[in-house]
């Protein structure tokens, strides 16, 4: 049985990242063709956190294997509608949830304001590059974004509204579990 660091090593070295279709698609959707995916995964597996829930969710998101309403509808798991549970306007794909949905956009804007007030007054992420890749130079920003992507995915999957107070509660829970001395600001 493979556990812990061995899982991370296997995932980090499974294939050249430039050959992974989902990563190329993220680059296209973010409008960037020069993303250093090897650094993204190195940071994800070795620097971000020891919390495997956050690592696993981000890995699934980057590989576009996290579930969304559209996929559950196609698999006949969710029979209501393939449309977004928040805005109701478009198909609920991962791209829509994390890059296009107005509801997510409003929530991420709250997070960005929080980051600017509390950590980095110059923080700006209009393309959501740092939000998706977790490659900001400050690990606290990456941790906030990781918890946020997990929270948004969980909320959409359970058809729950994106509530700031709920996010903060989850953030505090993950922060308590995080055994990492670099996060001391909040």
Short mmCIF file of N, CA and C in Angstrom, two decimals, residues 19-166:
data_model
loop_
_atom_site.label_atom_id
_atom_site.label_comp_id
_atom_site.label_asym_id
_atom_site.label_seq_id
_atom_site.Cartn_x
_atom_site.Cartn_y
_atom_site.Cartn_z
N UNK A 19 2.01 17.15 -21.47
CA UNK A 19 1.24 16.18 -22.25
C UNK A 19 -0.15 15.94 -21.69
N UNK A 20 -0.51 16.58 -20.60
CA UNK A 20 -1.81 16.34 -19.97
C UNK A 20 -2.83 17.32 -20.54
N UNK A 21 -3.81 16.78 -21.22
CA UNK A 21 -4.81 17.58 -21.94
C UNK A 21 -5.52 18.59 -21.04
N UNK A 22 -5.93 18.16 -19.85
CA UNK A 22 -6.68 19.06 -18.96
C UNK A 22 -5.85 20.29 -18.58
N UNK A 23 -4.56 20.13 -18.42
CA UNK A 23 -3.71 21.26 -18.07
C UNK A 23 -3.57 22.22 -19.25
N UNK A 24 -3.48 21.67 -20.44
CA UNK A 24 -3.46 22.53 -21.63
C UNK A 24 -4.76 23.32 -21.73
N UNK A 25 -5.88 22.66 -21.40
CA UNK A 25 -7.18 23.35 -21.45
C UNK A 25 -7.24 24.47 -20.42
N UNK A 26 -6.72 24.24 -19.20
CA UNK A 26 -6.69 25.32 -18.21
C UNK A 26 -5.88 26.49 -18.74
N UNK A 27 -4.76 26.21 -19.35
CA UNK A 27 -3.95 27.27 -19.93
C UNK A 27 -4.72 28.07 -20.96
N UNK A 28 -5.45 27.36 -21.82
CA UNK A 28 -6.27 28.04 -22.82
C UNK A 28 -7.36 28.88 -22.17
N UNK A 29 -8.04 28.32 -21.18
CA UNK A 29 -9.14 29.02 -20.53
C UNK A 29 -8.66 30.22 -19.71
N UNK A 30 -7.46 30.14 -19.17
CA UNK A 30 -6.89 31.27 -18.44
C UNK A 30 -6.22 32.27 -19.39
N UNK A 31 -6.12 31.89 -20.65
CA UNK A 31 -5.49 32.76 -21.64
C UNK A 31 -3.98 32.81 -21.50
N UNK A 32 -3.41 31.74 -20.96
CA UNK A 32 -1.96 31.69 -20.73
C UNK A 32 -1.40 30.40 -21.31
N UNK A 33 -0.35 30.50 -22.09
CA UNK A 33 0.25 29.29 -22.64
C UNK A 33 1.61 28.98 -22.04
N UNK A 34 2.00 29.74 -21.04
CA UNK A 34 3.33 29.54 -20.46
C UNK A 34 3.28 29.17 -18.98
N UNK A 35 2.24 28.47 -18.56
CA UNK A 35 2.13 28.05 -17.17
C UNK A 35 3.15 26.95 -16.89
N UNK A 36 3.92 27.11 -15.84
CA UNK A 36 4.90 26.12 -15.45
C UNK A 36 4.21 25.08 -14.57
N UNK A 37 3.59 24.09 -15.22
CA UNK A 37 2.80 23.11 -14.48
C UNK A 37 3.64 22.26 -13.54
N UNK A 38 4.88 22.03 -13.88
CA UNK A 38 5.76 21.27 -12.97
C UNK A 38 5.89 22.02 -11.64
N UNK A 39 6.05 23.34 -11.70
CA UNK A 39 6.12 24.13 -10.47
C UNK A 39 4.79 24.13 -9.72
N UNK A 40 3.69 24.18 -10.47
CA UNK A 40 2.36 24.14 -9.85
C UNK A 40 2.23 22.87 -9.01
N UNK A 41 2.60 21.72 -9.60
CA UNK A 41 2.45 20.46 -8.88
C UNK A 41 3.49 20.30 -7.77
N UNK A 42 4.68 20.80 -7.97
CA UNK A 42 5.68 20.76 -6.91
C UNK A 42 5.18 21.53 -5.70
N UNK A 43 4.65 22.72 -5.94
CA UNK A 43 4.08 23.52 -4.85
C UNK A 43 2.91 22.80 -4.21
N UNK A 44 2.02 22.25 -5.02
CA UNK A 44 0.84 21.56 -4.51
C UNK A 44 1.23 20.39 -3.61
N UNK A 45 2.17 19.59 -4.05
CA UNK A 45 2.50 18.37 -3.32
C UNK A 45 3.48 18.56 -2.17
N UNK A 46 4.31 19.60 -2.23
CA UNK A 46 5.37 19.71 -1.24
C UNK A 46 5.35 20.98 -0.40
N UNK A 47 4.64 22.02 -0.82
CA UNK A 47 4.71 23.29 -0.10
C UNK A 47 3.38 23.79 0.44
N UNK A 48 2.30 23.51 -0.22
CA UNK A 48 1.02 24.12 0.10
C UNK A 48 0.53 23.77 1.50
N UNK A 49 0.39 22.50 1.77
CA UNK A 49 -0.19 22.04 3.03
C UNK A 49 0.05 20.54 3.16
N UNK A 50 -0.15 20.04 4.36
CA UNK A 50 -0.13 18.60 4.58
C UNK A 50 -1.54 18.02 4.56
N UNK A 51 -2.53 18.87 4.35
CA UNK A 51 -3.92 18.43 4.35
C UNK A 51 -4.24 17.76 3.01
N UNK A 52 -4.41 16.45 3.05
CA UNK A 52 -4.61 15.70 1.82
C UNK A 52 -5.94 16.02 1.16
N UNK A 53 -6.95 16.45 1.92
CA UNK A 53 -8.23 16.83 1.33
C UNK A 53 -8.04 17.99 0.36
N UNK A 54 -7.30 19.00 0.78
CA UNK A 54 -7.05 20.15 -0.10
C UNK A 54 -6.18 19.78 -1.29
N UNK A 55 -5.15 19.00 -1.04
CA UNK A 55 -4.27 18.57 -2.13
C UNK A 55 -5.05 17.75 -3.15
N UNK A 56 -5.83 16.80 -2.67
CA UNK A 56 -6.58 15.93 -3.56
C UNK A 56 -7.62 16.71 -4.37
N UNK A 57 -8.31 17.64 -3.71
CA UNK A 57 -9.31 18.41 -4.46
C UNK A 57 -8.64 19.24 -5.55
N UNK A 58 -7.55 19.91 -5.22
CA UNK A 58 -6.88 20.75 -6.21
C UNK A 58 -6.35 19.89 -7.36
N UNK A 59 -5.83 18.72 -7.05
CA UNK A 59 -5.36 17.80 -8.08
C UNK A 59 -6.51 17.42 -9.01
N UNK A 60 -7.66 17.08 -8.43
CA UNK A 60 -8.83 16.72 -9.24
C UNK A 60 -9.32 17.90 -10.07
N UNK A 61 -9.30 19.09 -9.48
CA UNK A 61 -9.72 20.28 -10.21
C UNK A 61 -8.80 20.53 -11.40
N UNK A 62 -7.50 20.48 -11.18
CA UNK A 62 -6.54 20.74 -12.26
C UNK A 62 -6.65 19.70 -13.38
N UNK A 63 -6.98 18.47 -13.01
CA UNK A 63 -7.12 17.42 -14.00
C UNK A 63 -8.55 17.31 -14.54
N UNK A 64 -9.42 18.21 -14.06
CA UNK A 64 -10.82 18.26 -14.49
C UNK A 64 -11.54 16.94 -14.27
N UNK A 65 -11.25 16.33 -13.13
CA UNK A 65 -11.95 15.09 -12.77
C UNK A 65 -12.79 15.28 -11.51
N UNK A 66 -12.84 16.49 -11.01
CA UNK A 66 -13.75 16.81 -9.92
C UNK A 66 -15.16 16.83 -10.50
N UNK A 67 -16.13 16.46 -9.71
CA UNK A 67 -17.48 16.40 -10.26
C UNK A 67 -18.13 17.77 -10.30
N UNK A 68 -19.03 17.89 -11.24
CA UNK A 68 -19.86 19.09 -11.36
C UNK A 68 -21.25 18.60 -11.80
N UNK A 69 -22.21 19.48 -11.72
CA UNK A 69 -23.59 19.10 -12.01
C UNK A 69 -23.74 18.56 -13.45
N UNK A 70 -23.07 19.17 -14.39
CA UNK A 70 -23.15 18.73 -15.79
C UNK A 70 -22.67 17.28 -15.92
N UNK A 71 -21.54 16.95 -15.28
CA UNK A 71 -21.03 15.57 -15.35
C UNK A 71 -21.96 14.60 -14.64
N UNK A 72 -22.47 15.00 -13.47
CA UNK A 72 -23.40 14.13 -12.75
C UNK A 72 -24.68 13.91 -13.55
N UNK A 73 -25.13 14.93 -14.28
CA UNK A 73 -26.30 14.81 -15.13
C UNK A 73 -26.02 13.84 -16.28
N UNK A 74 -24.84 13.97 -16.91
CA UNK A 74 -24.47 13.07 -18.00
C UNK A 74 -24.38 11.62 -17.53
N UNK A 75 -23.93 11.43 -16.28
CA UNK A 75 -23.80 10.08 -15.73
C UNK A 75 -25.11 9.58 -15.11
N UNK A 76 -26.16 10.42 -15.20
CA UNK A 76 -27.48 10.10 -14.67
C UNK A 76 -27.49 9.95 -13.14
N UNK A 77 -26.57 10.63 -12.48
CA UNK A 77 -26.53 10.67 -11.02
C UNK A 77 -27.43 11.80 -10.54
N UNK A 78 -27.38 12.93 -11.23
CA UNK A 78 -28.20 14.09 -10.92
C UNK A 78 -29.19 14.23 -12.07
N UNK A 79 -30.49 14.12 -11.78
CA UNK A 79 -31.48 14.12 -12.85
C UNK A 79 -32.26 15.42 -12.96
N UNK A 80 -31.98 16.39 -12.10
CA UNK A 80 -32.73 17.66 -12.14
C UNK A 80 -32.42 18.46 -13.39
N UNK A 81 -31.18 18.88 -13.51
CA UNK A 81 -30.77 19.74 -14.61
C UNK A 81 -29.25 19.79 -14.66
N UNK A 82 -28.68 19.96 -15.85
CA UNK A 82 -27.24 20.13 -15.93
C UNK A 82 -26.81 21.59 -15.72
N UNK A 83 -27.78 22.48 -15.55
CA UNK A 83 -27.47 23.91 -15.42
C UNK A 83 -26.93 24.24 -14.03
N UNK A 84 -26.23 25.34 -13.98
CA UNK A 84 -25.57 25.81 -12.76
C UNK A 84 -26.56 25.93 -11.60
N UNK A 85 -26.20 25.36 -10.49
CA UNK A 85 -27.06 25.41 -9.30
C UNK A 85 -27.10 26.80 -8.67
N UNK A 86 -26.15 27.66 -9.03
CA UNK A 86 -26.10 29.00 -8.45
C UNK A 86 -26.77 30.03 -9.35
N UNK A 87 -26.28 30.18 -10.57
CA UNK A 87 -26.81 31.23 -11.46
C UNK A 87 -27.94 30.72 -12.36
N UNK A 88 -28.05 29.42 -12.52
CA UNK A 88 -29.10 28.77 -13.32
C UNK A 88 -29.02 29.07 -14.82
N UNK A 89 -28.01 29.80 -15.27
CA UNK A 89 -27.97 30.28 -16.65
C UNK A 89 -27.24 29.37 -17.63
N UNK A 90 -26.19 28.70 -17.19
CA UNK A 90 -25.35 27.94 -18.12
C UNK A 90 -25.11 26.54 -17.56
N UNK A 91 -24.53 25.68 -18.39
CA UNK A 91 -24.16 24.35 -17.94
C UNK A 91 -23.15 24.47 -16.81
N UNK A 92 -23.34 23.68 -15.77
CA UNK A 92 -22.43 23.72 -14.62
C UNK A 92 -21.23 22.82 -14.89
N UNK A 93 -20.27 23.35 -15.63
CA UNK A 93 -19.00 22.68 -15.86
C UNK A 93 -17.98 23.25 -14.88
N UNK A 94 -16.83 22.62 -14.77
CA UNK A 94 -15.78 23.16 -13.89
C UNK A 94 -15.33 24.54 -14.38
N UNK A 95 -15.23 24.71 -15.69
CA UNK A 95 -14.86 26.02 -16.23
C UNK A 95 -15.87 27.08 -15.81
N UNK A 96 -17.14 26.73 -15.94
CA UNK A 96 -18.18 27.69 -15.56
C UNK A 96 -18.10 28.01 -14.06
N UNK A 97 -18.00 26.98 -13.24
CA UNK A 97 -17.97 27.19 -11.79
C UNK A 97 -16.83 28.11 -11.40
N UNK A 98 -15.62 27.82 -11.86
CA UNK A 98 -14.44 28.51 -11.35
C UNK A 98 -13.99 29.73 -12.16
N UNK A 99 -14.46 29.86 -13.40
CA UNK A 99 -14.00 30.99 -14.22
C UNK A 99 -15.12 31.90 -14.73
N UNK A 100 -16.33 31.39 -14.84
CA UNK A 100 -17.37 32.16 -15.51
C UNK A 100 -18.56 32.56 -14.63
N UNK A 101 -18.93 31.76 -13.68
CA UNK A 101 -20.16 32.00 -12.91
C UNK A 101 -20.06 33.31 -12.13
N UNK A 102 -21.09 34.12 -12.27
CA UNK A 102 -21.14 35.41 -11.58
C UNK A 102 -21.15 35.22 -10.06
N UNK A 103 -21.82 34.20 -9.60
CA UNK A 103 -21.90 33.93 -8.16
C UNK A 103 -20.51 33.62 -7.60
N UNK A 104 -19.77 32.76 -8.30
CA UNK A 104 -18.40 32.48 -7.88
C UNK A 104 -17.55 33.74 -7.98
N UNK A 105 -17.72 34.49 -9.05
CA UNK A 105 -16.95 35.72 -9.23
C UNK A 105 -17.13 36.68 -8.07
N UNK A 106 -18.37 36.85 -7.64
CA UNK A 106 -18.64 37.73 -6.49
C UNK A 106 -17.95 37.22 -5.23
N UNK A 107 -17.98 35.90 -5.04
CA UNK A 107 -17.37 35.31 -3.85
C UNK A 107 -15.84 35.45 -3.89
N UNK A 108 -15.26 35.17 -5.05
CA UNK A 108 -13.81 35.28 -5.20
C UNK A 108 -13.37 36.74 -5.03
N UNK A 109 -14.19 37.67 -5.47
CA UNK A 109 -13.87 39.09 -5.25
C UNK A 109 -13.80 39.42 -3.76
N UNK A 110 -14.70 38.83 -2.96
CA UNK A 110 -14.62 39.03 -1.50
C UNK A 110 -13.30 38.50 -0.96
N UNK A 111 -12.91 37.32 -1.45
CA UNK A 111 -11.63 36.74 -1.02
C UNK A 111 -10.47 37.64 -1.43
N UNK A 112 -10.50 38.15 -2.65
CA UNK A 112 -9.42 39.02 -3.12
C UNK A 112 -9.32 40.29 -2.27
N UNK A 113 -10.45 40.85 -1.91
CA UNK A 113 -10.45 42.03 -1.02
C UNK A 113 -9.86 41.67 0.34
N UNK A 114 -10.24 40.51 0.86
CA UNK A 114 -9.70 40.03 2.14
C UNK A 114 -8.18 39.91 2.06
N UNK A 115 -7.70 39.34 0.97
CA UNK A 115 -6.25 39.17 0.78
C UNK A 115 -5.57 40.54 0.70
N UNK A 116 -6.16 41.46 -0.04
CA UNK A 116 -5.55 42.80 -0.16
C UNK A 116 -5.53 43.53 1.18
N UNK A 117 -6.55 43.38 1.98
CA UNK A 117 -6.61 44.07 3.28
C UNK A 117 -5.67 43.44 4.29
N UNK A 118 -5.57 42.12 4.29
CA UNK A 118 -4.86 41.42 5.37
C UNK A 118 -3.47 40.89 5.03
N UNK A 119 -3.16 40.71 3.75
CA UNK A 119 -1.89 40.06 3.41
C UNK A 119 -1.07 40.84 2.39
N UNK A 120 -1.66 41.12 1.24
CA UNK A 120 -0.91 41.73 0.14
C UNK A 120 -1.73 42.85 -0.48
N UNK A 121 -1.43 44.10 -0.15
CA UNK A 121 -2.23 45.22 -0.66
C UNK A 121 -2.18 45.36 -2.19
N UNK A 122 -1.24 44.70 -2.84
CA UNK A 122 -1.10 44.78 -4.30
C UNK A 122 -1.65 43.54 -5.00
N UNK A 123 -2.28 42.65 -4.25
CA UNK A 123 -2.79 41.41 -4.84
C UNK A 123 -3.83 41.72 -5.91
N UNK A 124 -3.64 41.11 -7.08
CA UNK A 124 -4.55 41.28 -8.19
C UNK A 124 -4.53 39.99 -8.98
N UNK A 125 -5.68 39.41 -9.21
CA UNK A 125 -5.76 38.14 -9.91
C UNK A 125 -6.97 38.13 -10.86
N UNK A 126 -7.00 39.04 -11.84
CA UNK A 126 -8.18 39.15 -12.69
C UNK A 126 -8.46 37.92 -13.54
N UNK A 127 -7.44 37.16 -13.89
CA UNK A 127 -7.63 35.95 -14.70
C UNK A 127 -7.88 34.72 -13.82
N UNK A 128 -7.74 34.89 -12.51
CA UNK A 128 -7.84 33.80 -11.53
C UNK A 128 -6.71 32.79 -11.68
N UNK A 129 -5.58 33.25 -12.15
CA UNK A 129 -4.40 32.40 -12.30
C UNK A 129 -3.93 31.86 -10.95
N UNK A 130 -3.73 32.74 -9.97
CA UNK A 130 -3.28 32.29 -8.64
C UNK A 130 -4.36 31.45 -7.97
N UNK A 131 -5.61 31.79 -8.22
CA UNK A 131 -6.74 31.07 -7.64
C UNK A 131 -6.75 29.61 -8.10
N UNK A 132 -6.47 29.39 -9.38
CA UNK A 132 -6.48 28.03 -9.93
C UNK A 132 -5.16 27.30 -9.69
N UNK A 133 -4.03 27.98 -9.88
CA UNK A 133 -2.73 27.30 -9.82
C UNK A 133 -2.09 27.30 -8.44
N UNK A 134 -2.53 28.18 -7.55
CA UNK A 134 -1.97 28.28 -6.19
C UNK A 134 -0.46 28.53 -6.23
N UNK A 135 -0.05 29.49 -7.05
CA UNK A 135 1.38 29.76 -7.22
C UNK A 135 1.77 31.18 -6.83
N UNK A 136 1.00 31.81 -5.99
CA UNK A 136 1.39 33.14 -5.50
C UNK A 136 2.65 32.99 -4.65
N UNK A 137 3.45 34.03 -4.58
CA UNK A 137 4.70 33.95 -3.81
C UNK A 137 4.47 33.84 -2.30
N UNK A 138 3.29 34.22 -1.83
CA UNK A 138 2.98 34.13 -0.40
C UNK A 138 2.16 32.87 -0.14
N UNK A 139 2.67 31.92 0.64
CA UNK A 139 1.94 30.67 0.88
C UNK A 139 0.60 30.87 1.58
N UNK A 140 0.43 31.97 2.30
CA UNK A 140 -0.85 32.23 2.95
C UNK A 140 -1.94 32.49 1.91
N UNK A 141 -1.59 33.18 0.85
CA UNK A 141 -2.54 33.44 -0.23
C UNK A 141 -2.91 32.13 -0.90
N UNK A 142 -1.94 31.27 -1.14
CA UNK A 142 -2.20 29.97 -1.76
C UNK A 142 -3.10 29.12 -0.88
N UNK A 143 -2.88 29.16 0.42
CA UNK A 143 -3.71 28.38 1.33
C UNK A 143 -5.15 28.90 1.33
N UNK A 144 -5.32 30.22 1.38
CA UNK A 144 -6.67 30.81 1.31
C UNK A 144 -7.36 30.40 0.01
N UNK A 145 -6.64 30.47 -1.11
CA UNK A 145 -7.23 30.09 -2.39
C UNK A 145 -7.55 28.60 -2.45
N UNK A 146 -6.70 27.76 -1.88
CA UNK A 146 -6.96 26.31 -1.87
C UNK A 146 -8.22 25.99 -1.08
N UNK A 147 -8.36 26.59 0.07
CA UNK A 147 -9.57 26.36 0.87
C UNK A 147 -10.78 26.89 0.10
N UNK A 148 -10.61 28.01 -0.57
CA UNK A 148 -11.72 28.60 -1.33
C UNK A 148 -12.15 27.70 -2.49
N UNK A 149 -11.22 27.18 -3.26
CA UNK A 149 -11.61 26.30 -4.37
C UNK A 149 -12.32 25.06 -3.84
N UNK A 150 -11.81 24.51 -2.73
CA UNK A 150 -12.45 23.34 -2.12
C UNK A 150 -13.87 23.71 -1.65
N UNK A 151 -14.00 24.85 -0.98
CA UNK A 151 -15.29 25.29 -0.46
C UNK A 151 -16.29 25.52 -1.60
N UNK A 152 -15.86 26.16 -2.65
CA UNK A 152 -16.74 26.41 -3.79
C UNK A 152 -17.19 25.09 -4.42
N UNK A 153 -16.23 24.18 -4.64
CA UNK A 153 -16.58 22.88 -5.21
C UNK A 153 -17.55 22.12 -4.34
N UNK A 154 -17.32 22.11 -3.04
CA UNK A 154 -18.21 21.43 -2.09
C UNK A 154 -19.59 22.07 -2.09
N UNK A 155 -19.63 23.39 -2.13
CA UNK A 155 -20.92 24.09 -2.12
C UNK A 155 -21.72 23.80 -3.38
N UNK A 156 -21.07 23.84 -4.53
CA UNK A 156 -21.77 23.54 -5.76
C UNK A 156 -22.25 22.09 -5.78
N UNK A 157 -21.41 21.18 -5.34
CA UNK A 157 -21.79 19.76 -5.35
C UNK A 157 -23.00 19.50 -4.46
N UNK A 158 -23.09 20.23 -3.35
CA UNK A 158 -24.20 20.03 -2.42
C UNK A 158 -25.32 21.05 -2.60
N UNK A 159 -25.24 21.82 -3.70
CA UNK A 159 -26.27 22.80 -4.02
C UNK A 159 -26.49 23.80 -2.87
N UNK A 160 -25.39 24.27 -2.30
CA UNK A 160 -25.44 25.23 -1.20
C UNK A 160 -24.98 26.60 -1.70
N UNK A 161 -25.52 27.65 -1.09
CA UNK A 161 -25.09 29.00 -1.42
C UNK A 161 -23.67 29.24 -0.92
N UNK A 162 -22.98 30.13 -1.59
CA UNK A 162 -21.62 30.51 -1.19
C UNK A 162 -21.75 31.60 -0.12
N UNK A 163 -21.53 31.22 1.12
CA UNK A 163 -21.68 32.13 2.24
C UNK A 163 -20.31 32.37 2.86
N UNK A 164 -19.93 33.64 2.95
CA UNK A 164 -18.61 34.02 3.45
C UNK A 164 -18.33 33.44 4.82
N UNK A 165 -19.28 33.54 5.74
CA UNK A 165 -19.09 33.01 7.10
C UNK A 165 -18.82 31.51 7.11
N UNK A 166 -19.47 30.78 6.23
CA UNK A 166 -19.22 29.33 6.13
C UNK A 166 -17.81 29.06 5.64
#
